[in-house]
Amino acid sequence: MPDGTRLAARIWLPPEEEASSGGGREAGGGTSRVPAILDFLPYRQGDLMAARDAAIYPYLAAHGYACARVDLRGTGNSEGIIGDEYTPQELRDGCDVIAWLAAQPWCDGNVGMTGISWGGFNSLQVAALRPPALRAVLTLCASDDRYADDVHYRGGCVLAVDMLQWAVSMLVWNALPPDPAVAGATWRSQWLERLTQTPAFIEPWLSHQLRDGYWRHGSVCEDYAAIEVPVYAVGGWSDGYTDAIPRLLAGLAGPRKGLIGPWSHAFPHDSVPGPSIGFLEEALRWWDHWLKGIDTGIMDEPMLRAWMQEYTPPAPHHPDWPGRWVAEPCWPPAGAAARRLFLRASGELSRDPGDGEWREHRGEQGAGLDAGALTADGGFGDWPGNQRAEDGRSLSFTSPPLDAPMEILGNPRVVLRVTSDRPGASLVARLCDVAPTGESLLVTRDLFNLTHRAGHDRAVPLVPGEAVAAEFGLKVIAHRFEAGHRIRLSVSTTYWPWMWPHPEPVTLGLSCGPDSFAELPVREPRPADEGLAPFGPPERPPGIATEVLSRRPTQRTIRHDLADGSAEVIFDWDVGGNFRLVDAGIEADGSNLTSYRIVAGDPLSAEVRTEQSASLRSARHDVAVQATGHMTADPSAFLVTLGLDAREDGHRVHSRQWHLEFPRNGA
């Protein structure tokens, strides 16, 4: 880097002559000049993510690309300290890495940037800085809005699920040392520097509870015009970041495409629910068009291709999701129509408005226990099961059985006229597909902080008893409601463990008249959908030799204690298991146990605990890092305690503690 910091990379180059399959070789020998593709991440390309990378980039290298996986500053085998997510330093480094790649003798000067999750975020963010050599972006499972669409806040609500867990995850990953085989004799001093200087990311996250300049930085939705290169945005209905795809399609002015399948937070060729597709082949078509100038036909196809999901019995895990591919030539769709369904005091969801009668609802702390994961990654228990109990813990409104099928594609919108008996209150709205046998399948949902009704950049307390209008969109979805099924909209003021509860229980008043309704983005089936070219089956390079030493399935448990009225949601997974990279001689292991506990009737009882660890063993080092986190709240503040412990050969090297307090200023 220009300041002398060295970043670590693994680079795959094509073979001397183009091959139609097989694996490219790593950098080191001569080759013709080819375009480069960059994936820029904090997720340790040298060990913990080596097997994942080897299942992707040799494929593209074999088809004539130089592929670079680079560790961010302060992570993996790179020097320096990482200060936070998506810092200005990170994005400057991204631009400098692109310039470095373009100047290499094996690169023809054309660079693309790609990545999933973090790498999808910073691909868009770096593109907005317009590095001269960047020609195109392929972003997966990423967001254009850091405040609205990430693990910190949704709808202005502080998230209990994922925020603390993710902060502690990054604390563990960032506290691991570089590999002595790369860093040499300085690896211990670099490790100690990380252990003593790497901050806890949750500090800025909870210090900025409103959508201020901290969140606007890196949110490319602030200025879509800054991105001039072509963008292909990919995601899945079970992922947490899907809303960014239609926003990017509507906001960007240059060439862009979107692809949304049934998938979770994973690559489309290796994800559940299925069907999987030949995603590496699709990516190759994109890169060949924009980096090599080959007419692959990809830009002649519709702007958006999406999986129209059909009803399937609710379950905590879905290996496949029934449906079909549909397509839109532009976004928003031309001639799109919204169907308005009104909330009536009788509990009916109707085409006709009610007479304005009011319903009351007292928030129940157990609402949300059947919510499933915020961002499914394919594990067992990720998906919300039957919503009957959740519907009963909410104010629910149900349509008559449909006379004919109805399909929606887009963001359903909810408009409600409400009162609250407390100055702070939030809402969750869930749209469900109710089968004739009574099972309630969650279709989509979202959260909304009522004190943010004037915008997420300010908090305006409610006047108890004074009616206000709440208008917010639900998460984007494509779904087919079959004839005979019913549509249900449910509203509640609590949703644990997704949404951190307000300090006092809330009684909600809801007007059941013309000012409370849901709007569904109805889409009529089109003959053109039947003519879409099918995706091919997934192709995969051979990868690298990996020995799985032990593996246990993800466990997600709900525990009720009838003695004290508490409920606890427990997520337990082994973060990739215990495995050994055969050629590198590195053994890795990891675990993550996170629990979310609350007591009925007591919002201040809410607490999150997480214990996470990672270890690396080789002939050169034997290190382990463990971190803990605990988060609670009192009427005026969020309280967070963190601990970090690092060991070498079983002996403690360093330990740290954080005791943090954050005033509740976002509600």
XYZ file of C-alpha atoms in Angstrom:
667
model
C 0.000 0.000 0.000
C 1.173 3.631 -0.438
C 1.857 3.899 3.312
C 4.092 0.812 3.232
C 1.598 -1.623 4.785
C 1.683 -5.012 3.067
C -1.558 -6.839 2.277
C -1.570 -10.605 1.758
C -3.093 -12.120 -1.368
C -3.624 -15.485 -2.967
C -3.658 -15.170 -6.747
C -4.699 -17.779 -9.322
C -3.481 -17.313 -12.893
C -4.707 -19.116 -16.012
C -2.647 -21.931 -17.505
C -0.353 -21.036 -20.376
C -3.084 -21.921 -22.835
C -6.788 -21.580 -22.215
C -8.521 -24.652 -20.854
C -12.194 -25.405 -20.894
C -12.136 -26.963 -17.433
C -9.882 -27.883 -14.556
C -8.013 -25.602 -12.163
C -5.703 -22.677 -12.785
C -2.323 -22.484 -11.093
C -1.299 -20.026 -8.424
C 0.804 -16.991 -9.340
C 4.410 -17.594 -10.145
C 4.856 -18.567 -13.789
C 4.457 -16.798 -17.096
C 1.107 -16.260 -18.717
C -0.526 -13.972 -21.254
C -2.089 -10.728 -20.065
C -5.644 -11.280 -18.841
C -8.304 -9.381 -16.868
C -8.209 -9.608 -13.067
C -11.032 -10.244 -10.583
C -10.692 -9.035 -6.976
C -12.386 -10.365 -3.819
C -11.394 -8.171 -0.829
C -12.321 -9.620 2.585
C -11.363 -9.887 6.282
C -12.053 -13.629 6.231
C -8.562 -15.172 6.175
C -7.795 -16.502 2.698
C -4.798 -18.406 4.062
C -6.680 -20.865 6.274
C -10.304 -20.502 7.439
C -11.677 -19.612 3.986
C -9.083 -21.344 1.823
C -11.339 -24.281 0.919
C -14.230 -21.979 -0.031
C -11.998 -19.849 -2.263
C -10.525 -22.929 -3.942
C -14.050 -23.978 -4.916
C -14.540 -20.766 -6.924
C -11.482 -19.014 -8.284
C -9.642 -21.862 -10.019
C -12.743 -22.164 -12.239
C -12.484 -18.544 -13.385
C -8.695 -18.797 -13.703
C -9.105 -21.824 -15.958
C -11.275 -19.641 -18.212
C -8.726 -16.876 -18.633
C -8.813 -14.652 -15.532
C -6.358 -13.702 -12.830
C -8.248 -14.003 -9.543
C -7.055 -12.324 -6.356
C -8.297 -12.992 -2.813
C -6.849 -10.266 -0.606
C -7.034 -10.019 3.198
C -8.118 -6.600 4.439
C -5.611 -4.520 6.387
C -5.342 -5.938 9.910
C -6.894 -9.323 9.084
C -5.627 -12.725 8.018
C -2.044 -12.444 6.818
C -2.165 -8.713 6.094
C -0.349 -6.143 8.208
C -1.952 -3.311 10.154
C -5.088 -2.947 12.288
C -8.718 -3.089 11.190
C -10.774 -0.370 12.875
C -14.341 -1.145 11.797
C -16.434 -2.305 8.864
C -16.026 -0.434 5.550
C -13.741 2.310 6.825
C -12.399 5.000 4.473
C -9.012 3.283 4.846
C -10.481 -0.046 3.690
C -12.019 1.563 0.610
C -8.812 3.459 -0.236
C -6.938 0.181 0.081
C -9.455 -1.404 -2.306
C -8.735 1.255 -4.914
C -4.985 0.798 -4.437
C -5.247 -2.979 -4.775
C -7.170 -2.548 -8.041
C -4.443 -0.234 -9.341
C -1.778 -2.761 -8.251
C -3.568 -5.605 -10.060
C -4.001 -3.560 -13.239
C -0.249 -2.799 -13.297
C 0.922 -6.434 -13.028
C 2.605 -7.955 -16.097
C -0.022 -10.732 -16.226
C -2.978 -8.291 -16.199
C -4.329 -6.506 -19.273
C -5.420 -3.508 -17.178
C -9.075 -4.494 -16.804
C -10.297 -5.392 -13.297
C -13.617 -6.630 -11.939
C -14.594 -6.744 -8.270
C -16.788 -9.346 -6.624
C -17.704 -10.813 -3.277
C -20.462 -12.170 -1.085
C -21.634 -10.358 2.067
C -18.727 -8.122 3.214
C -17.066 -8.446 -0.203
C -20.374 -7.625 -1.872
C -20.734 -4.494 0.257
C -17.269 -3.143 -0.431
C -17.453 -4.007 -4.136
C -20.246 -1.427 -4.434
C -18.505 1.019 -2.103
C -15.212 0.862 -4.004
C -17.077 1.191 -7.313
C -18.565 4.465 -6.034
C -14.986 5.808 -5.703
C -14.434 5.114 -9.434
C -10.960 3.554 -9.501
C -9.859 3.922 -13.148
C -9.137 0.233 -13.841
C -12.436 -1.092 -12.423
C -14.714 -2.207 -15.256
C -17.597 -4.130 -13.603
C -18.943 -5.475 -10.297
C -20.683 -8.728 -9.366
C -22.086 -8.369 -5.839
C -23.813 -11.101 -3.832
C -25.894 -10.970 -0.632
C -24.959 -7.352 0.025
C -26.595 -4.045 0.861
C -26.620 -0.522 -0.500
C -27.789 0.892 2.871
C -25.687 0.124 5.964
C -28.312 1.406 8.423
C -31.470 -0.063 6.923
C -30.113 -3.413 5.770
C -27.515 -5.031 7.989
C -27.134 -6.750 11.354
C -27.383 -3.546 13.413
C -30.819 -1.983 12.777
C -33.976 -2.672 10.770
C -36.721 -0.123 10.419
C -34.888 1.997 13.002
C -35.145 -0.810 15.583
C -32.080 -1.952 17.524
C -31.511 -5.599 16.640
C -30.897 -8.134 19.373
C -30.421 -11.005 16.937
C -27.004 -10.911 15.245
C -25.659 -7.516 16.406
C -23.797 -8.678 19.516
C -23.147 -12.115 18.033
C -21.581 -10.597 14.921
C -19.514 -8.090 16.895
C -18.039 -10.924 18.968
C -17.487 -13.037 15.828
C -15.384 -10.255 14.326
C -13.552 -9.819 17.622
C -12.490 -13.482 17.411
C -11.547 -13.385 13.732
C -9.625 -10.107 14.065
C -7.723 -11.414 17.104
C -6.236 -14.407 15.255
C -2.587 -13.993 14.203
C -1.049 -14.072 10.751
C 0.482 -17.367 9.669
C 4.196 -17.536 10.562
C 4.818 -19.061 7.123
C 3.776 -15.706 5.625
C 4.585 -13.128 8.307
C 7.874 -14.689 9.343
C 9.525 -13.940 12.678
C 7.334 -10.878 13.283
C 4.119 -12.891 13.513
C 3.969 -12.764 17.318
C 4.512 -9.013 17.490
C 1.821 -8.513 14.826
C -0.489 -10.766 16.835
C 0.078 -8.833 20.051
C -0.558 -5.588 18.168
C -3.904 -6.935 16.999
C -4.836 -8.201 20.447
C -4.111 -4.872 22.119
C -5.307 -2.436 19.436
C -8.201 -4.012 17.486
C -11.393 -2.333 18.744
C -14.789 -3.804 19.533
C -16.947 -3.007 16.521
C -20.111 -2.759 18.609
C -18.900 0.554 20.088
C -19.593 2.681 16.989
C -22.647 0.606 16.071
C -24.492 1.388 19.312
C -23.047 4.899 19.546
C -24.937 5.759 16.341
C -28.553 4.664 16.852
C -29.896 7.081 14.235
C -29.105 7.201 10.532
C -26.311 9.778 10.681
C -23.088 10.350 8.776
C -21.528 7.212 10.241
C -24.103 5.055 8.426
C -24.332 7.226 5.327
C -20.641 6.536 4.734
C -20.481 3.358 2.663
C -24.218 3.408 1.877
C -24.134 3.721 -1.895
C -27.867 4.507 -1.944
C -26.818 8.025 -0.894
C -25.560 8.611 -4.439
C -26.259 5.887 -6.983
C -24.838 8.144 -9.723
C -21.369 7.655 -8.242
C -21.400 4.054 -9.548
C -20.766 4.167 -13.277
C -19.559 0.620 -13.928
C -21.995 -2.229 -14.751
C -23.387 -4.036 -11.689
C -24.825 -7.560 -11.375
C -26.584 -7.942 -7.992
C -27.382 -11.486 -6.817
C -29.218 -12.762 -3.729
C -31.831 -15.090 -2.327
C -35.245 -14.802 -0.696
C -33.894 -16.438 2.479
C -31.021 -13.974 2.743
C -31.237 -10.824 4.866
C -29.984 -8.411 2.182
C -32.341 -9.015 -0.738
C -34.007 -5.585 -0.621
C -30.864 -3.980 -2.043
C -31.336 -5.709 -5.402
C -34.516 -3.927 -6.548
C -33.215 -0.652 -5.098
C -30.001 -0.968 -7.120
C -31.942 -1.819 -10.274
C -34.153 1.237 -9.796
C -31.394 3.601 -8.668
C -28.404 2.852 -10.898
C -28.288 4.526 -14.297
C -25.734 2.290 -16.010
C -25.976 -1.327 -17.149
C -27.298 -3.527 -14.336
C -28.854 -6.890 -13.725
C -30.466 -8.668 -10.800
C -30.884 -12.344 -9.917
C -32.896 -13.562 -6.898
C -33.308 -17.261 -6.225
C -34.744 -19.202 -3.288
C -31.283 -19.281 -1.725
C -29.947 -18.337 1.704
C -26.771 -16.352 2.509
C -24.571 -18.415 0.201
C -23.420 -18.793 -3.399
C -26.228 -19.913 -5.751
C -24.308 -23.003 -6.862
C -23.918 -24.238 -3.294
C -26.965 -23.073 -1.340
C -30.238 -24.188 0.180
C -33.059 -24.011 -0.460
C -32.569 -25.291 -3.991
C -32.694 -25.384 -6.852
C -29.021 -24.538 -7.193
C -27.821 -23.151 -10.501
C -24.596 -23.065 -12.488
C -23.582 -19.772 -10.927
C -19.909 -19.911 -11.861
C -20.975 -20.277 -15.480
C -23.322 -17.275 -15.087
C -20.511 -15.236 -13.522
C -18.229 -16.200 -16.413
C -20.813 -14.867 -18.912
C -20.856 -11.562 -17.011
C -17.067 -11.215 -16.845
C -16.550 -12.295 -20.444
C -18.971 -9.578 -21.589
C -17.566 -6.686 -19.547
C -13.882 -7.593 -19.124
C -13.168 -9.307 -22.458
C -15.755 -7.752 -24.767
C -17.251 -11.118 -25.737
C -20.932 -11.025 -26.670
C -22.312 -13.713 -24.362
C -25.911 -12.516 -24.725
C -26.204 -11.773 -21.028
C -27.191 -8.144 -21.564
C -29.897 -9.134 -24.043
C -31.761 -10.919 -21.250
C -34.256 -9.364 -18.793
C -32.956 -6.979 -16.145
C -34.317 -9.073 -13.264
C -34.757 -12.800 -12.985
C -36.477 -14.073 -9.832
C -37.731 -17.337 -8.353
C -41.527 -17.155 -7.906
C -41.964 -19.148 -4.706
C -44.968 -21.380 -4.190
C -46.563 -22.605 -0.994
C -44.645 -25.272 0.871
C -45.499 -26.558 4.352
C -43.743 -24.382 6.968
C -40.638 -26.039 8.409
C -37.413 -24.989 10.130
C -35.364 -26.268 7.171
C -36.054 -26.363 3.420
C -33.670 -28.314 1.182
C -35.679 -27.101 -1.830
C -38.394 -24.501 -2.413
C -41.000 -25.111 -5.112
C -41.577 -22.444 -7.731
C -40.512 -21.238 -11.165
C -38.356 -18.542 -12.735
C -39.983 -15.277 -13.821
C -38.401 -12.180 -15.340
C -38.863 -8.420 -15.596
C -37.333 -6.335 -18.404
C -37.053 -3.279 -16.116
C -37.480 -2.235 -12.496
C -39.832 -0.994 -11.214
C -41.980 -3.152 -13.494
C -43.907 -1.213 -16.111
C -47.617 -1.101 -15.335
C -47.232 -2.668 -11.884
C -50.471 -2.729 -9.879
C -51.004 -2.812 -6.123
C -53.940 -4.618 -4.538
C -55.165 -2.930 -1.358
C -56.498 -5.073 1.480
C -58.039 -3.335 4.495
C -57.877 -4.341 8.157
C -61.370 -4.772 9.618
C -62.285 -4.964 13.304
C -63.777 -8.427 12.723
C -60.268 -9.735 11.989
C -60.891 -9.887 8.239
C -58.445 -8.691 5.604
C -60.797 -7.345 2.966
C -61.011 -5.454 -0.320
C -63.542 -3.212 1.461
C -62.518 -0.814 4.261
C -63.944 -1.129 7.742
C -65.915 1.517 9.628
C -62.991 2.826 11.686
C -63.527 0.777 14.825
C -60.411 0.464 16.972
C -58.713 -2.720 18.183
C -56.285 -2.899 21.109
C -53.265 -5.144 21.480
C -50.927 -5.560 24.444
C -47.437 -6.572 23.344
C -46.340 -10.013 24.519
C -42.619 -10.528 25.135
C -42.759 -14.025 23.645
C -43.797 -12.740 20.205
C -40.971 -13.512 17.769
C -39.801 -16.783 19.288
C -40.739 -18.568 16.036
C -39.063 -15.955 13.827
C -36.083 -18.047 12.722
C -32.831 -16.425 11.616
C -32.531 -12.859 10.364
C -30.175 -14.110 7.648
C -30.473 -17.822 6.948
C -27.210 -19.515 6.040
C -28.700 -22.924 5.316
C -28.503 -24.427 8.794
C -31.238 -26.442 10.459
C -33.621 -24.191 12.337
C -32.863 -21.131 10.187
C -36.368 -20.862 8.745
C -39.490 -19.788 10.640
C -41.815 -22.700 11.251
C -45.600 -22.708 11.412
C -46.696 -19.180 12.336
C -49.957 -20.157 14.063
C -48.570 -19.352 17.523
C -47.037 -16.071 16.323
C -50.351 -15.126 14.690
C -52.056 -15.743 18.016
C -49.555 -13.498 19.815
C -50.389 -10.687 17.391
C -53.347 -8.765 16.021
C -54.148 -10.870 12.948
C -56.332 -10.137 9.947
C -57.166 -12.908 7.462
C -58.712 -12.780 4.005
C -61.433 -15.129 2.752
C -60.135 -18.076 0.685
C -58.876 -16.895 -2.700
C -61.048 -17.716 -5.699
C -58.012 -17.843 -7.986
C -54.221 -17.883 -7.582
C -52.512 -14.543 -6.927
C -48.813 -13.788 -7.410
C -46.828 -10.920 -5.925
C -43.362 -9.593 -6.780
C -41.919 -6.618 -4.945
C -42.193 -4.960 -1.544
C -45.629 -5.221 0.088
C -46.473 -1.979 1.860
C -48.295 -1.484 5.157
C -50.156 1.696 6.166
C -51.559 1.740 9.706
C -53.183 4.349 11.912
C -52.175 3.593 15.492
C -51.943 4.883 19.039
C -49.548 3.907 21.812
C -49.813 4.294 25.587
C -46.034 4.804 25.782
C -43.711 7.415 24.206
C -41.661 4.664 22.567
C -43.095 1.811 20.510
C -42.246 -0.306 17.473
C -44.242 -2.484 15.126
C -43.625 -5.715 13.272
C -45.861 -6.700 10.372
C -45.872 -10.240 8.959
C -47.546 -11.422 5.763
C -48.468 -15.112 5.789
C -49.957 -17.700 3.413
C -52.571 -19.740 5.306
C -53.276 -23.184 3.864
C -56.795 -24.710 3.913
C -55.557 -27.012 6.690
C -54.597 -24.010 8.849
C -50.785 -23.978 8.602
C -49.438 -20.421 8.400
C -46.371 -19.965 6.160
C -44.393 -16.755 6.634
C -44.080 -14.954 3.282
C -42.397 -11.692 4.316
C -42.167 -9.233 7.216
C -40.384 -6.188 8.586
C -39.933 -3.933 11.602
C -40.642 -0.225 12.144
C -39.738 2.090 15.023
C -42.703 4.457 15.473
C -40.479 7.188 16.887
C -38.790 7.273 13.441
C -41.979 8.110 11.539
C -40.412 11.456 10.472
C -37.255 9.697 9.248
C -34.528 7.457 10.608
C -32.251 10.445 11.216
C -34.331 11.585 14.214
C -36.398 10.122 17.041
C -39.719 11.854 17.796
C -41.440 10.472 20.906
C -45.066 9.456 20.644
C -47.747 11.321 22.583
C -49.627 8.601 24.467
C -53.115 8.209 23.055
C -52.467 10.423 20.014
C -53.064 8.700 16.657
C -50.209 8.637 14.147
C -49.750 7.152 10.685
C -47.174 4.394 10.266
C -46.166 3.520 6.703
C -43.406 1.047 5.867
C -42.492 -1.602 3.346
C -42.035 -5.285 4.017
C -39.069 -7.241 2.716
C -39.131 -7.825 -1.044
C -40.555 -11.192 -2.090
C -41.994 -13.209 -4.978
C -44.767 -15.564 -3.880
C -47.761 -17.354 -5.375
C -50.883 -17.681 -3.207
C -52.923 -20.628 -4.441
C -56.706 -20.706 -4.845
C -58.316 -21.750 -1.589
C -55.486 -20.263 0.494
C -55.941 -17.185 2.651
C -53.728 -14.129 3.116
C -52.983 -13.052 6.674
C -51.436 -9.823 7.951
C -50.358 -9.855 11.599
C -49.188 -6.857 13.635
C -47.406 -6.863 16.999
C -45.357 -4.467 19.112
C -42.751 -7.037 20.168
C -40.554 -9.471 18.238
C -37.866 -11.076 20.393
C -35.094 -11.850 19.670
C -35.080 -9.861 16.455
C -36.146 -6.522 17.910
C -34.815 -5.171 21.205
C -37.898 -4.328 23.322
C -38.759 -0.822 24.492
C -38.351 -0.329 28.269
C -42.077 -0.635 29.064
C -44.782 -2.958 27.750
C -46.814 -1.231 25.033
C -50.565 -1.278 24.437
C -51.278 -0.557 20.788
C -54.479 0.910 19.395
C -55.142 0.103 15.728
C -57.758 1.813 13.572
C -59.712 -0.635 11.410
C -60.910 1.756 8.751
C -59.807 3.163 5.387
C -56.553 4.420 6.933
C -55.195 0.934 7.781
C -54.362 -1.419 4.928
C -51.769 -3.533 3.162
C -50.812 -3.057 -0.481
C -49.617 -6.143 -2.338
C -47.508 -5.826 -5.524
C -49.621 -8.118 -7.697
C -47.973 -9.538 -10.806
C -49.897 -11.333 -13.522
C -48.202 -14.459 -14.989
C -46.755 -13.838 -18.451
C -46.205 -16.191 -21.375
C -42.652 -14.867 -21.689
C -41.794 -16.484 -18.347
C -42.219 -19.908 -19.933
C -39.553 -19.121 -22.542
C -36.724 -18.264 -20.183
C -33.510 -20.121 -20.931
C -32.781 -22.555 -18.092
C -29.696 -22.259 -15.939
C -27.254 -25.113 -16.280
C -26.264 -27.424 -13.434
C -23.499 -26.238 -11.099
C -19.909 -26.795 -12.151
C -17.185 -26.858 -9.514
C -13.393 -26.998 -9.652
C -11.756 -29.846 -7.742
C -10.853 -27.610 -4.789
C -8.116 -28.418 -2.280
C -7.588 -31.438 -0.082
C -9.488 -30.944 3.178
C -9.882 -33.491 5.945
C -12.977 -33.061 8.108
C -11.973 -34.145 11.619
C -15.348 -33.567 13.243
C -18.615 -31.838 12.416
C -21.878 -31.410 14.269
C -25.119 -29.976 12.931
C -26.341 -26.512 13.798
C -28.807 -26.625 16.673
C -31.460 -23.981 17.288
C -33.499 -24.555 20.423
C -36.363 -22.739 22.149
C -36.486 -23.380 25.894
C -39.464 -22.389 28.084
C -39.174 -22.269 31.872
C -42.659 -22.490 33.358
C -41.347 -21.675 36.839
C -40.072 -18.162 36.090
C -41.936 -17.459 32.830
C -38.758 -17.118 30.797
C -38.135 -18.127 27.213
C -34.694 -18.631 25.685
C -33.695 -19.051 22.046
C -30.329 -20.828 21.731
C -28.230 -20.900 18.542
C -25.373 -23.410 18.622
C -23.168 -24.037 15.602
C -19.592 -25.101 14.997
C -18.614 -22.476 12.405
C -17.283 -24.838 9.760
C -16.307 -27.667 12.054
C -12.899 -29.020 12.926
C -10.925 -29.531 9.680
C -7.383 -29.779 8.353
C -5.988 -28.283 5.169
C -3.863 -31.201 4.033
C -1.290 -29.407 1.861
C -0.872 -26.429 4.207
C -0.786 -28.630 7.297
C -3.135 -26.272 9.157
C -5.878 -27.535 11.474
C -8.742 -25.187 12.354
C -11.666 -25.365 14.731
C -14.399 -22.981 15.862
C -17.629 -22.703 17.830
C -20.408 -20.196 18.452
C -23.053 -20.460 21.186
C -25.498 -17.548 21.440
C -28.621 -17.328 23.586
C -31.475 -14.812 23.737
C -33.499 -14.819 26.971
C -36.564 -12.842 28.067
C -39.187 -13.113 30.815
C -42.889 -12.736 30.082
C -44.183 -9.273 30.948
C -40.717 -7.823 31.621
C -39.001 -6.166 28.633
C -36.034 -5.146 30.815
C -35.260 -8.841 31.379
C -34.071 -9.194 27.775
C -30.464 -10.344 27.504
C -28.110 -11.765 24.905
C -25.094 -13.945 25.717
C -22.546 -15.282 23.265
C -19.418 -17.440 23.609
C -17.240 -17.928 20.555
C -13.848 -19.437 19.829
C -11.424 -20.238 17.037
C -8.138 -22.120 16.996
C -5.358 -22.743 14.477
C -2.689 -25.446 14.759
C 0.270 -26.271 12.539
C 3.931 -27.165 12.827
C 4.575 -23.414 13.138
C 2.019 -22.336 15.748
C -0.766 -23.459 18.092
C -3.067 -20.564 18.932
C -6.601 -20.159 20.262
C -8.857 -17.154 20.774
C -12.049 -17.067 22.814
C -14.443 -14.116 23.197
C -17.612 -13.573 25.207
C -20.354 -10.975 25.027
C -23.306 -10.034 27.231
C -25.897 -7.356 26.414
C -28.788 -6.047 28.527
C -30.698 -2.786 28.812
C -32.111 -0.573 31.533
C -34.710 2.190 30.996
C -32.108 4.648 29.709
C -29.181 2.669 28.239
C -27.864 -0.485 26.578
C -25.191 -2.251 28.621
C -22.526 -4.428 26.962
C -19.718 -6.493 28.487
C -17.083 -8.137 26.281
C -14.142 -10.374 27.078
C -11.244 -11.596 24.941
C -8.721 -14.323 25.818
C -5.828 -15.412 23.569
C -3.560 -18.409 24.151
C -0.482 -19.936 22.561
C 0.383 -23.570 23.303
C -2.286 -23.485 25.999
C -0.749 -20.509 27.831
C -2.511 -17.142 28.064
C -0.903 -14.491 25.875
C -3.350 -11.646 26.408
C -6.796 -10.873 27.799
C -9.069 -7.808 27.569
C -12.370 -6.682 29.037
C -14.836 -4.034 27.872
C -17.645 -2.547 29.994
C -19.704 -0.293 27.726
C -22.818 1.825 28.184
C -24.803 3.390 25.356
C -27.674 5.830 26.078
C -30.938 4.937 24.344
C -31.030 7.855 21.897
C -32.563 6.204 18.862
C -36.017 5.671 20.373
